[in-house]
Amino acid sequence: MIKNHDIFETINMIREECLDIRTITMGISLFDCQSDDEKRLCTKIYDKIMYHARNLVQTGADIEKEYGIPIINKRVSVTPVALMCGGVSRDGALNIAHTLDRAAGELGINFIGGYSALVQKGFTNGSRTLISAIPEALATTSRLCSSVNVASTKAGINMDAVAQMGEVICETAGLTRENSAIGCAKLVVFANVPEDNPFMAGAFHGIGEPETVINVGVSGPGVVASAIRRAGSCNLTEIAETIKRTAFKITRVGQLVAKLASERLNVPFGIVDLSLAPTPAVGDSVAYILESIGLEKCGCPGTTAALAMLNDAVKKGGVMASSHVGGLSGAFIPVSEDAGMIDAARCGALSLEKLEAMTAVCSVGLDMIAIPEDTPAAVISGIIADEIAIGVVNTKTTAVRLIPAGKAGDMICFGGLLGEAPVIPVSGYSPEVMIRRGGRIPAPLQSLKN
């Protein structure tokens, strides 16, 4: 039975503590759009997206109005486009990118994901074509997001792909340099990528998903931080219990919105992603949660342990609230999108190396980090390789979203939810010889679970 106290508590979470539904994302399969004719392929892709997602934005707005729950983004993800590019030229791959971006603009959604390739074990012709087109595609579109999965625990790390993605990031930064290298903010390199993630820039519609699906991402760092502060002077076991109870309540809100959207759009409900996704708004910060636990500044000794506890408690609380928890689900640490992370990086408490250590226990990886624009491609590939190795060895998703822009110490502004970030220095020593070796780093022993 829902009590008045629970209703008022949820209202306060929304009004005072930045609780929101971060995204309703509709996944759409493009497999039946295949065509040998590139123009016909683009037409079929456009028509299918427009048909299935035509009511997505209005439905989200209606739910928002009726229930008073902010729904920040309405998005679409599609089948990894590399799977459609086997017989397509590079220009054809670019035409698909522009088709997706046009559909997104006409639908009124903020991002469309799925300009993606899965190359953890090697390249197909389609993945080679798509990856070669990524820099220009991201430079000439505004809503398109791209991702490349270069590793998995089962397959190991495709170091040829890691090397190429370092070059792709540099090229994308160069093509969008006049706009703070914004193209790189829409490009993610993954290990163990989930196929039902509703969050951008890494969302795509996995090959095991239904024809269409609704996935919802919730967010409430401010709610968790407030709950910890109210708990007062208690031990860490009690703090973990407080986080679990709060995550349960947050996830129930997401479950409600997902159910409503699924019914009204006549599309199957997929998952609730219960990730704590921060924004640049003051109070809506994962870093502030960690500081509420007792850290003087996010990044100081103890940060990784506090983040591990937070991530675990969020997952435990969330899975009790929904039978279908998926996506990434945990705590995000995107530097530019988190006011507390921005402060910590600006004052030097948070280094690239500390961020890498934190990614071993959180939900994603090195996310929305500005690095000097003259960072060589081989160094970027080395950073990617380190982060991807954490995911492969620990059988978890990790990702890298680096933005080469400006000089160390500069502030780079991306605007909106993407926020701003101080440019973090990187090591001047190079892994180029290792990166040039190429090949695959074999899968770890823990991959042999059959």
CSV table of N, CA and C in Angstrom, one decimal, residues 88-99 115 133-138 140-141:
chain,number,residue,atom,x,y,z
A,88,VAL,N,28.1,-1.5,-48.6
A,88,VAL,CA,27.9,0.0,-48.7
A,88,VAL,C,29.3,0.7,-48.8
A,89,SER,N,29.3,1.7,-49.7
A,89,SER,CA,30.6,2.5,-49.8
A,89,SER,C,30.7,3.4,-48.6
A,90,ARG,N,31.9,4.1,-48.4
A,90,ARG,CA,32.0,5.1,-47.4
A,90,ARG,C,31.0,6.2,-47.5
A,91,ASP,N,30.8,6.7,-48.7
A,91,ASP,CA,29.8,7.7,-48.9
A,91,ASP,C,28.4,7.2,-48.5
A,92,GLY,N,28.1,5.9,-48.8
A,92,GLY,CA,26.9,5.3,-48.4
A,92,GLY,C,26.7,5.3,-46.9
A,93,ALA,N,27.8,5.0,-46.1
A,93,ALA,CA,27.8,5.1,-44.7
A,93,ALA,C,27.5,6.5,-44.2
A,94,LEU,N,28.1,7.5,-44.8
A,94,LEU,CA,27.9,8.9,-44.5
A,94,LEU,C,26.4,9.2,-44.8
A,95,ASN,N,25.8,8.7,-45.8
A,95,ASN,CA,24.4,9.0,-46.1
A,95,ASN,C,23.5,8.4,-45.1
A,96,ILE,N,23.9,7.3,-44.5
A,96,ILE,CA,23.1,6.7,-43.5
A,96,ILE,C,23.2,7.6,-42.2
A,97,ALA,N,24.4,8.1,-41.9
A,97,ALA,CA,24.5,9.0,-40.8
A,97,ALA,C,23.6,10.2,-40.9
A,98,HIS,N,23.6,10.8,-42.1
A,98,HIS,CA,22.8,12.0,-42.3
A,98,HIS,C,21.3,11.6,-42.3
A,99,THR,N,21.0,10.4,-42.7
A,99,THR,CA,19.6,10.0,-42.7
A,99,THR,C,19.1,9.9,-41.2
A,115,TYR,N,25.2,4.3,-34.5
A,115,TYR,CA,26.2,4.4,-35.5
A,115,TYR,C,27.4,3.7,-35.0
A,133,ALA,N,34.2,6.2,-41.6
A,133,ALA,CA,33.3,7.3,-41.8
A,133,ALA,C,33.0,8.1,-40.5
A,134,ILE,N,33.3,7.5,-39.3
A,134,ILE,CA,32.9,8.1,-38.1
A,134,ILE,C,33.3,9.6,-37.9
A,135,PRO,N,34.6,10.0,-38.2
A,135,PRO,CA,34.9,11.4,-37.9
A,135,PRO,C,34.1,12.4,-38.8
A,136,GLU,N,33.9,12.1,-40.0
A,136,GLU,CA,33.1,13.0,-40.9
A,136,GLU,C,31.7,13.0,-40.5
A,137,ALA,N,31.2,11.8,-40.2
A,137,ALA,CA,29.8,11.6,-39.8
A,137,ALA,C,29.5,12.5,-38.5
A,138,LEU,N,30.3,12.4,-37.5
A,138,LEU,CA,30.1,13.2,-36.3
A,138,LEU,C,30.3,14.7,-36.5
A,140,THR,N,29.5,16.3,-39.2
A,140,THR,CA,28.5,16.9,-40.1
A,140,THR,C,27.1,16.6,-39.7
A,141,THR,N,26.9,16.1,-38.5
A,141,THR,CA,25.6,15.8,-37.9
A,141,THR,C,25.6,16.5,-36.5
